[in-house]
Amino acid sequence: MADDPYHVLGVSKDATDAEIKRAYRKLARQHHPDRNPDDAAAEERFKAIQAAYDQIGTAAARKEYDQQRRIEEMFARGSNPFSGFSGGGGFRTGGFSSGQGFDFSDILNQFMGGRGGAEAQFQQQPRQQTRPPQPPPVQRGPDIEAGIDITLEQALNGTKIEFGHRRLRICERCEGTSFNSRKPCSKCSGKGVESRSSTITVRVPSGAQHGQQLRLKKMGHEHPQGEPGDLLINIRLDAEEGRRWEGSRLIQEVAVPYSTLMLGGAVRIRTPAGKRVQIEVAEGTRIGDRRRLAGHGHDGGPLDIEFILAEPEQVSKKQKEALDRLRDSGL
Ligand SMILES: [Zn+2]
């Protein structure tokens, strides 16, 4: 399996799309072959970065990647997310590859929107004879999990987000009745459900937190003969340039000139609330040192600042001379 693209780009799984783009741009600049001529390792790394970005760099690609990963994880845990479709006998994980005309990629296609016209066959399997009679299980379509990105300001005030939503809906022609029947419907090929998309409006309450999950009841995949699953929406707050979340902690990078790190001094920062604040930098501060500023984070919470080295785009002649003297002195 290819490397985890989140890991390659150095972002967390709940990073916003914008955060992923920023991380990509930074890494692509750093590892660009033009900057690293004749460095095979840098070239490999650059290719890996590109590949990772192809996987999760756009909202659509990322949605697909995340969905696939969730399905794979569900199977890896040995549970069966599609038991609701089986009508009792159940597709067991082991049954997928054993030549029953059932291809795992069909399910994925189905859940990804049925590209290529793949047709999953939701066949009823015979009940095992040894089992005592059991009440029929509650039939339920699978849940869908998705993420939406909002700004810090939208989170404070609440907002409405238009969300493009694709899911399995009851077939319009047979209304689900051809599921498992001997005469499959020509529209849904006897699945009883078909993939349809719509745009829904998601209401995000004020005070929404990064990582909070909204559950939209019955907005998941519909089941031809049972209840629909739910739609689970993970809220991601875009921390904006130079900031990131570590769990629920908001980290802001503060670029400090090397001389200020060594000698101490002060820098000014802009907080998430747009306030300008002066930060005292102690003598001998190191790159990566952190400090917590109470009340300056999102929604009045703490803001953790992390010192990084300011890298000037250009160095003046005077600065070059000063750097020369620094070098001569051994620094
Ligand atoms: Zn149908």
mmCIF file of C-alpha atoms and ligand atoms in Angstrom:
data_model
loop_
_atom_site.group_PDB
_atom_site.id
_atom_site.type_symbol
_atom_site.label_atom_id
_atom_site.label_comp_id
_atom_site.label_asym_id
_atom_site.label_seq_id
_atom_site.Cartn_x
_atom_site.Cartn_y
_atom_site.Cartn_z
ATOM 1 C CA MET A 1 0.000 0.000 0.000
ATOM 2 C CA ALA A 2 1.164 3.490 -0.812
ATOM 3 C CA ASP A 3 2.232 5.834 1.939
ATOM 4 C CA ASP A 4 -0.470 7.602 3.862
ATOM 5 C CA PRO A 5 -0.815 10.942 2.032
ATOM 6 C CA TYR A 6 -1.631 12.780 5.264
ATOM 7 C CA HIS A 7 1.618 11.516 6.726
ATOM 8 C CA VAL A 8 3.592 12.455 3.602
ATOM 9 C CA LEU A 9 2.238 16.007 3.699
ATOM 10 C CA GLY A 10 2.686 16.250 7.468
ATOM 11 C CA VAL A 11 -0.914 17.163 8.216
ATOM 12 C CA SER A 12 -3.415 15.604 10.555
ATOM 13 C CA LYS A 13 -6.402 13.623 9.321
ATOM 14 C CA ASP A 14 -8.729 16.406 10.368
ATOM 15 C CA ALA A 15 -6.767 19.156 8.621
ATOM 16 C CA THR A 16 -8.833 21.442 6.444
ATOM 17 C CA ASP A 17 -8.514 21.372 2.659
ATOM 18 C CA ALA A 18 -6.824 24.785 2.787
ATOM 19 C CA GLU A 19 -4.333 23.540 5.349
ATOM 20 C CA ILE A 20 -3.459 20.610 3.111
ATOM 21 C CA LYS A 21 -2.887 22.973 0.178
ATOM 22 C CA ARG A 22 -0.599 25.181 2.251
ATOM 23 C CA ALA A 23 1.381 22.201 3.533
ATOM 24 C CA TYR A 24 1.753 20.914 -0.012
ATOM 25 C CA ARG A 25 2.974 24.241 -1.387
ATOM 26 C CA LYS A 26 5.550 24.546 1.355
ATOM 27 C CA LEU A 27 6.891 21.017 0.873
ATOM 28 C CA ALA A 28 6.819 21.221 -2.912
ATOM 29 C CA ARG A 29 8.905 24.391 -2.740
ATOM 30 C CA GLN A 30 11.356 22.806 -0.335
ATOM 31 C CA HIS A 31 11.842 19.615 -2.300
ATOM 32 C CA HIS A 32 11.533 20.958 -5.818
ATOM 33 C CA PRO A 33 14.140 19.384 -8.135
ATOM 34 C CA ASP A 34 15.273 22.854 -9.235
ATOM 35 C CA ARG A 35 16.317 23.573 -5.677
ATOM 36 C CA ASN A 36 17.903 20.178 -5.204
ATOM 37 C CA PRO A 37 19.777 19.371 -8.404
ATOM 38 C CA ASP A 38 21.326 15.882 -8.642
ATOM 39 C CA ASP A 39 19.699 14.803 -5.395
ATOM 40 C CA ALA A 40 17.877 11.569 -6.104
ATOM 41 C CA ALA A 41 16.408 11.416 -2.600
ATOM 42 C CA ALA A 42 14.886 14.876 -2.963
ATOM 43 C CA GLU A 43 13.426 13.869 -6.304
ATOM 44 C CA GLU A 44 11.832 10.769 -4.775
ATOM 45 C CA ARG A 45 10.469 12.843 -1.965
ATOM 46 C CA PHE A 46 9.102 15.395 -4.425
ATOM 47 C CA LYS A 47 7.329 12.626 -6.331
ATOM 48 C CA ALA A 48 5.850 11.254 -3.109
ATOM 49 C CA ILE A 49 4.594 14.727 -2.222
ATOM 50 C CA GLN A 50 2.981 15.088 -5.637
ATOM 51 C CA ALA A 51 1.372 11.657 -5.351
ATOM 52 C CA ALA A 52 0.030 12.457 -1.891
ATOM 53 C CA TYR A 53 -1.388 15.726 -3.161
ATOM 54 C CA ASP A 54 -3.101 13.937 -6.054
ATOM 55 C CA GLN A 55 -4.843 11.755 -3.489
ATOM 56 C CA ILE A 56 -6.105 14.412 -1.072
ATOM 57 C CA GLY A 57 -5.320 17.772 -2.691
ATOM 58 C CA THR A 58 -8.824 18.564 -3.875
ATOM 59 C CA ALA A 59 -11.979 18.306 -1.818
ATOM 60 C CA ALA A 60 -13.429 15.754 -4.253
ATOM 61 C CA ALA A 61 -10.330 13.551 -4.362
ATOM 62 C CA ARG A 62 -9.992 13.698 -0.609
ATOM 63 C CA LYS A 63 -13.625 12.775 -0.064
ATOM 64 C CA GLU A 64 -13.125 9.717 -2.214
ATOM 65 C CA TYR A 65 -9.863 8.768 -0.520
ATOM 66 C CA ASP A 66 -11.332 9.174 2.969
ATOM 67 C CA GLN A 67 -14.413 7.190 2.077
ATOM 68 C CA GLN A 68 -12.342 4.333 0.716
ATOM 69 C CA ARG A 69 -10.085 4.344 3.757
ATOM 70 C CA ARG A 70 -13.086 4.212 6.104
ATOM 71 C CA ILE A 71 -14.520 1.241 4.266
ATOM 72 C CA GLU A 72 -11.158 -0.518 4.350
ATOM 73 C CA GLU A 73 -10.829 0.182 8.063
ATOM 74 C CA MET A 74 -14.291 -1.191 8.711
ATOM 75 C CA PHE A 75 -13.361 -4.428 6.998
ATOM 76 C CA ALA A 76 -9.984 -4.558 8.691
ATOM 77 C CA ARG A 77 -11.749 -4.555 12.031
ATOM 78 C CA GLY A 78 -13.627 -7.618 10.879
ATOM 79 C CA SER A 79 -17.059 -6.120 11.183
ATOM 80 C CA ASN A 80 -19.473 -6.030 8.348
ATOM 81 C CA PRO A 81 -20.842 -2.598 7.523
ATOM 82 C CA PHE A 82 -23.108 -3.993 4.873
ATOM 83 C CA SER A 83 -24.879 -6.521 7.052
ATOM 84 C CA GLY A 84 -27.940 -4.355 6.709
ATOM 85 C CA PHE A 85 -28.098 -5.235 3.041
ATOM 86 C CA SER A 86 -27.996 -8.952 3.475
ATOM 87 C CA GLY A 87 -31.395 -9.609 4.901
ATOM 88 C CA GLY A 88 -30.053 -11.964 7.543
ATOM 89 C CA GLY A 89 -27.439 -14.283 6.056
ATOM 90 C CA GLY A 90 -24.885 -11.589 5.763
ATOM 91 C CA PHE A 91 -21.907 -10.970 3.583
ATOM 92 C CA ARG A 92 -19.066 -11.990 5.767
ATOM 93 C CA THR A 93 -15.724 -10.409 5.194
ATOM 94 C CA GLY A 94 -14.304 -13.699 4.000
ATOM 95 C CA GLY A 95 -17.007 -14.067 1.425
ATOM 96 C CA PHE A 96 -15.980 -11.151 -0.704
ATOM 97 C CA SER A 97 -13.121 -12.704 -2.540
ATOM 98 C CA SER A 98 -14.415 -16.211 -2.896
ATOM 99 C CA GLY A 99 -15.892 -16.149 -6.340
ATOM 100 C CA GLN A 100 -19.498 -15.400 -5.646
ATOM 101 C CA GLY A 101 -19.676 -12.826 -8.372
ATOM 102 C CA PHE A 102 -18.993 -10.250 -5.754
ATOM 103 C CA ASP A 103 -16.112 -7.894 -6.097
ATOM 104 C CA PHE A 104 -14.959 -5.632 -3.305
ATOM 105 C CA SER A 105 -14.264 -2.852 -5.784
ATOM 106 C CA ASP A 106 -17.908 -3.037 -6.835
ATOM 107 C CA ILE A 107 -18.964 -2.101 -3.353
ATOM 108 C CA LEU A 108 -16.464 0.724 -3.339
ATOM 109 C CA ASN A 109 -17.707 1.920 -6.687
ATOM 110 C CA GLN A 110 -21.198 1.666 -5.442
ATOM 111 C CA PHE A 111 -20.409 3.740 -2.428
ATOM 112 C CA MET A 112 -18.325 6.161 -4.378
ATOM 113 C CA GLY A 113 -21.055 6.838 -6.842
ATOM 114 C CA GLY A 114 -21.013 3.845 -9.139
ATOM 115 C CA ARG A 115 -18.452 4.943 -11.688
ATOM 116 C CA GLY A 116 -17.940 2.627 -14.600
ATOM 117 C CA GLY A 117 -21.347 1.103 -14.180
ATOM 118 C CA ALA A 118 -20.137 -1.587 -11.813
ATOM 119 C CA GLU A 119 -22.986 -3.501 -10.332
ATOM 120 C CA ALA A 120 -22.769 -4.896 -6.861
ATOM 121 C CA GLN A 121 -24.989 -7.843 -6.320
ATOM 122 C CA PHE A 122 -26.759 -7.855 -3.036
ATOM 123 C CA GLN A 123 -27.629 -11.497 -3.018
ATOM 124 C CA GLN A 124 -29.427 -13.250 -0.295
ATOM 125 C CA GLN A 125 -27.371 -16.063 1.078
ATOM 126 C CA PRO A 126 -29.023 -19.133 2.531
ATOM 127 C CA ARG A 127 -29.340 -19.170 6.262
ATOM 128 C CA GLN A 128 -27.069 -21.540 8.065
ATOM 129 C CA GLN A 129 -28.989 -24.597 9.146
ATOM 130 C CA THR A 130 -27.301 -24.908 12.508
ATOM 131 C CA ARG A 131 -28.440 -21.530 13.764
ATOM 132 C CA PRO A 132 -31.468 -21.359 15.981
ATOM 133 C CA PRO A 133 -34.220 -19.126 14.623
ATOM 134 C CA GLN A 134 -33.474 -15.491 15.324
ATOM 135 C CA PRO A 135 -35.596 -12.401 15.047
ATOM 136 C CA PRO A 136 -34.820 -10.584 11.802
ATOM 137 C CA PRO A 137 -32.075 -8.028 12.367
ATOM 138 C CA VAL A 138 -32.912 -4.367 12.097
ATOM 139 C CA GLN A 139 -32.132 -3.489 8.504
ATOM 140 C CA ARG A 140 -30.313 -0.251 8.121
ATOM 141 C CA GLY A 141 -28.341 1.440 5.365
ATOM 142 C CA PRO A 142 -24.714 2.299 6.178
ATOM 143 C CA ASP A 143 -23.792 5.640 7.708
ATOM 144 C CA ILE A 144 -21.822 8.127 5.644
ATOM 145 C CA GLU A 145 -19.013 10.156 7.156
ATOM 146 C CA ALA A 146 -17.834 13.400 5.588
ATOM 147 C CA GLY A 147 -15.995 16.562 6.552
ATOM 148 C CA ILE A 148 -16.794 20.216 6.013
ATOM 149 C CA ASP A 149 -14.471 23.164 6.381
ATOM 150 C CA ILE A 150 -15.474 26.442 7.933
ATOM 151 C CA THR A 151 -13.569 29.510 9.068
ATOM 152 C CA LEU A 152 -12.961 30.371 12.713
ATOM 153 C CA GLU A 153 -15.400 33.225 12.346
ATOM 154 C CA GLN A 154 -18.120 30.989 10.922
ATOM 155 C CA ALA A 155 -17.602 28.652 13.856
ATOM 156 C CA LEU A 156 -18.107 31.502 16.332
ATOM 157 C CA ASN A 157 -21.262 32.811 14.711
ATOM 158 C CA GLY A 158 -22.731 29.649 13.263
ATOM 159 C CA THR A 159 -23.282 29.218 9.541
ATOM 160 C CA LYS A 160 -25.063 27.315 6.825
ATOM 161 C CA ILE A 161 -23.032 25.268 4.371
ATOM 162 C CA GLU A 162 -24.217 23.929 1.035
ATOM 163 C CA PHE A 163 -23.065 20.342 0.883
ATOM 164 C CA GLY A 164 -22.973 18.188 -2.256
ATOM 165 C CA HIS A 165 -24.216 14.836 -1.066
ATOM 166 C CA ARG A 166 -24.204 11.555 -2.970
ATOM 167 C CA ARG A 167 -25.795 8.505 -1.435
ATOM 168 C CA LEU A 168 -27.785 5.385 -2.188
ATOM 169 C CA ARG A 169 -31.466 6.185 -2.459
ATOM 170 C CA ILE A 170 -34.450 3.921 -2.930
ATOM 171 C CA CYS A 171 -34.836 3.186 -6.650
ATOM 172 C CA GLU A 172 -37.442 5.452 -8.171
ATOM 173 C CA ARG A 173 -38.766 2.798 -10.540
ATOM 174 C CA CYS A 174 -39.272 -0.211 -8.286
ATOM 175 C CA GLU A 175 -39.291 1.674 -4.969
ATOM 176 C CA GLY A 176 -36.963 -0.940 -3.550
ATOM 177 C CA THR A 177 -39.256 -3.884 -4.196
ATOM 178 C CA SER A 178 -36.943 -5.579 -6.692
ATOM 179 C CA PHE A 179 -34.261 -6.048 -4.014
ATOM 180 C CA ASN A 180 -33.640 -9.794 -3.756
ATOM 181 C CA SER A 181 -36.563 -10.553 -6.045
ATOM 182 C CA ARG A 182 -36.435 -12.944 -8.991
ATOM 183 C CA LYS A 183 -37.316 -10.225 -11.444
ATOM 184 C CA PRO A 184 -34.687 -7.543 -11.038
ATOM 185 C CA CYS A 185 -35.692 -4.028 -11.928
ATOM 186 C CA SER A 186 -33.989 -2.726 -15.054
ATOM 187 C CA LYS A 187 -33.144 0.607 -13.441
ATOM 188 C CA CYS A 188 -31.367 -0.620 -10.318
ATOM 189 C CA SER A 189 -30.572 -4.202 -11.462
ATOM 190 C CA GLY A 190 -32.330 -5.578 -8.448
ATOM 191 C CA LYS A 191 -30.392 -3.651 -5.853
ATOM 192 C CA GLY A 192 -33.444 -1.685 -4.864
ATOM 193 C CA VAL A 193 -31.254 1.370 -4.461
ATOM 194 C CA GLU A 194 -29.413 3.676 -6.838
ATOM 195 C CA SER A 195 -26.825 6.394 -6.363
ATOM 196 C CA ARG A 196 -28.255 9.888 -6.529
ATOM 197 C CA SER A 197 -26.804 13.230 -5.546
ATOM 198 C CA SER A 198 -28.363 16.305 -4.119
ATOM 199 C CA THR A 199 -27.295 19.467 -2.400
ATOM 200 C CA ILE A 200 -28.243 19.776 1.212
ATOM 201 C CA THR A 201 -27.873 22.696 3.573
ATOM 202 C CA VAL A 202 -25.988 21.873 6.738
ATOM 203 C CA ARG A 203 -26.689 24.146 9.667
ATOM 204 C CA VAL A 204 -23.573 24.571 11.808
ATOM 205 C CA PRO A 205 -24.440 25.845 15.295
ATOM 206 C CA SER A 206 -22.619 28.830 16.773
ATOM 207 C CA GLY A 207 -19.705 27.852 18.982
ATOM 208 C CA ALA A 208 -18.880 24.827 16.838
ATOM 209 C CA GLN A 209 -15.589 23.217 17.785
ATOM 210 C CA HIS A 210 -12.842 21.778 15.603
ATOM 211 C CA GLY A 211 -13.442 18.032 15.346
ATOM 212 C CA GLN A 212 -17.068 18.243 16.447
ATOM 213 C CA GLN A 213 -19.360 15.775 14.718
ATOM 214 C CA LEU A 214 -22.873 16.561 13.547
ATOM 215 C CA ARG A 215 -25.246 13.651 13.069
ATOM 216 C CA LEU A 216 -27.903 14.129 10.440
ATOM 217 C CA LYS A 217 -30.399 11.395 11.101
ATOM 218 C CA LYS A 218 -31.453 9.266 8.144
ATOM 219 C CA MET A 219 -29.322 11.194 5.672
ATOM 220 C CA GLY A 220 -26.978 8.252 5.093
ATOM 221 C CA HIS A 221 -27.436 5.477 2.552
ATOM 222 C CA GLU A 222 -31.008 4.273 2.249
ATOM 223 C CA HIS A 223 -31.812 0.596 2.650
ATOM 224 C CA PRO A 224 -34.219 -0.927 0.127
ATOM 225 C CA GLN A 225 -36.243 -2.563 2.876
ATOM 226 C CA GLY A 226 -35.218 -0.832 6.061
ATOM 227 C CA GLU A 227 -34.134 2.386 7.681
ATOM 228 C CA PRO A 228 -31.638 4.819 6.161
ATOM 229 C CA GLY A 229 -28.280 5.248 7.880
ATOM 230 C CA ASP A 230 -27.132 8.610 9.219
ATOM 231 C CA LEU A 231 -24.848 11.257 7.767
ATOM 232 C CA LEU A 232 -21.977 12.107 10.111
ATOM 233 C CA ILE A 233 -20.315 15.419 9.396
ATOM 234 C CA ASN A 234 -16.962 16.219 10.941
ATOM 235 C CA ILE A 235 -16.486 19.942 11.337
ATOM 236 C CA ARG A 236 -13.022 21.254 10.530
ATOM 237 C CA LEU A 237 -12.072 24.786 11.422
ATOM 238 C CA ASP A 238 -9.546 26.306 9.070
ATOM 239 C CA ALA A 239 -6.971 27.833 11.369
ATOM 240 C CA GLU A 240 -5.612 30.017 8.519
ATOM 241 C CA GLU A 241 -2.059 30.565 7.331
ATOM 242 C CA GLY A 242 0.588 29.847 9.932
ATOM 243 C CA ARG A 243 -1.750 28.089 12.353
ATOM 244 C CA ARG A 244 -2.760 24.517 12.865
ATOM 245 C CA TRP A 245 -4.698 22.327 15.244
ATOM 246 C CA GLU A 246 -3.162 19.680 17.410
ATOM 247 C CA GLY A 247 -6.275 17.947 18.600
ATOM 248 C CA SER A 248 -8.224 20.769 20.169
ATOM 249 C CA ARG A 249 -5.134 22.939 20.689
ATOM 250 C CA LEU A 250 -4.577 25.836 18.335
ATOM 251 C CA ILE A 251 -0.913 26.395 17.481
ATOM 252 C CA GLN A 252 0.309 29.579 15.840
ATOM 253 C CA GLU A 253 3.775 29.811 14.365
ATOM 254 C CA VAL A 254 5.657 32.986 15.158
ATOM 255 C CA ALA A 255 8.627 33.766 12.953
ATOM 256 C CA VAL A 256 11.491 35.343 14.898
ATOM 257 C CA PRO A 257 14.795 36.651 13.466
ATOM 258 C CA TYR A 258 17.830 34.671 14.539
ATOM 259 C CA SER A 259 19.314 37.635 16.379
ATOM 260 C CA THR A 260 16.140 38.008 18.464
ATOM 261 C CA LEU A 261 16.171 34.315 19.357
ATOM 262 C CA MET A 262 19.756 34.628 20.547
ATOM 263 C CA LEU A 263 19.652 38.010 22.238
ATOM 264 C CA GLY A 264 15.995 38.270 23.236
ATOM 265 C CA GLY A 265 13.592 40.976 22.171
ATOM 266 C CA ALA A 266 10.016 41.342 21.106
ATOM 267 C CA VAL A 267 7.839 40.424 18.114
ATOM 268 C CA ARG A 268 4.300 41.370 17.237
ATOM 269 C CA ILE A 269 1.719 38.813 16.247
ATOM 270 C CA ARG A 270 -1.874 38.873 15.046
ATOM 271 C CA THR A 271 -4.164 36.631 17.066
ATOM 272 C CA PRO A 272 -7.072 34.630 15.568
ATOM 273 C CA ALA A 273 -9.400 37.392 16.780
ATOM 274 C CA GLY A 274 -7.371 39.887 14.714
ATOM 275 C CA LYS A 275 -5.766 41.527 17.740
ATOM 276 C CA ARG A 276 -2.151 42.700 17.578
ATOM 277 C CA VAL A 277 -0.187 41.449 20.541
ATOM 278 C CA GLN A 278 3.454 41.987 21.457
ATOM 279 C CA ILE A 279 5.338 38.897 22.538
ATOM 280 C CA GLU A 280 8.493 39.117 24.585
ATOM 281 C CA VAL A 281 11.140 36.699 23.355
ATOM 282 C CA ALA A 282 13.503 35.567 26.084
ATOM 283 C CA GLU A 283 17.239 35.468 25.468
ATOM 284 C CA GLY A 284 18.333 32.058 24.224
ATOM 285 C CA THR A 285 14.911 31.071 22.866
ATOM 286 C CA ARG A 286 15.057 28.055 20.593
ATOM 287 C CA ILE A 287 13.191 27.139 17.457
ATOM 288 C CA GLY A 288 10.166 25.069 18.465
ATOM 289 C CA ASP A 289 9.843 26.612 21.942
ATOM 290 C CA ARG A 290 6.234 27.243 22.819
ATOM 291 C CA ARG A 291 4.292 29.560 25.011
ATOM 292 C CA ARG A 292 0.634 29.568 25.931
ATOM 293 C CA LEU A 293 -1.341 32.809 25.688
ATOM 294 C CA ALA A 294 -4.529 32.546 27.726
ATOM 295 C CA GLY A 295 -7.628 33.997 26.110
ATOM 296 C CA HIS A 296 -6.090 34.702 22.711
ATOM 297 C CA GLY A 297 -7.138 31.494 20.968
ATOM 298 C CA HIS A 298 -10.312 30.646 19.145
ATOM 299 C CA ASP A 299 -13.471 31.531 21.054
ATOM 300 C CA GLY A 300 -11.509 32.928 24.011
ATOM 301 C CA GLY A 301 -9.544 29.721 24.536
ATOM 302 C CA PRO A 302 -5.768 29.532 24.848
ATOM 303 C CA LEU A 303 -3.431 30.133 21.918
ATOM 304 C CA ASP A 304 -0.176 28.213 21.835
ATOM 305 C CA ILE A 305 2.536 30.043 19.972
ATOM 306 C CA GLU A 306 5.510 28.226 18.565
ATOM 307 C CA PHE A 307 8.699 30.061 17.639
ATOM 308 C CA ILE A 308 10.130 29.385 14.226
ATOM 309 C CA LEU A 309 13.065 30.986 12.446
ATOM 310 C CA ALA A 310 12.230 33.949 10.235
ATOM 311 C CA GLU A 311 13.782 33.361 6.837
ATOM 312 C CA PRO A 312 14.144 36.587 4.902
ATOM 313 C CA GLU A 313 13.412 36.456 1.170
ATOM 314 C CA GLN A 314 16.233 38.868 0.522
ATOM 315 C CA VAL A 315 19.279 39.959 2.453
ATOM 316 C CA SER A 316 20.607 43.508 2.067
ATOM 317 C CA LYS A 317 24.264 44.293 1.473
ATOM 318 C CA LYS A 318 24.585 45.606 4.995
ATOM 319 C CA GLN A 319 23.061 42.437 6.436
ATOM 320 C CA LYS A 320 25.416 40.329 4.358
ATOM 321 C CA GLU A 321 28.368 42.181 5.781
ATOM 322 C CA ALA A 322 27.013 41.650 9.287
ATOM 323 C CA LEU A 323 26.542 37.941 8.556
ATOM 324 C CA ASP A 324 30.113 37.760 7.273
ATOM 325 C CA ARG A 325 31.352 39.167 10.555
ATOM 326 C CA LEU A 326 29.124 36.673 12.425
ATOM 327 C CA ARG A 327 30.652 33.829 10.489
ATOM 328 C CA ASP A 328 34.140 35.108 11.167
ATOM 329 C CA SER A 329 33.289 35.093 14.884
ATOM 330 C CA GLY A 330 32.207 31.454 14.684
ATOM 331 C CA LEU A 331 28.392 31.838 14.758
HETATM 332 ZN ZN ZN B 1 -35.316 -0.581 -9.140
#
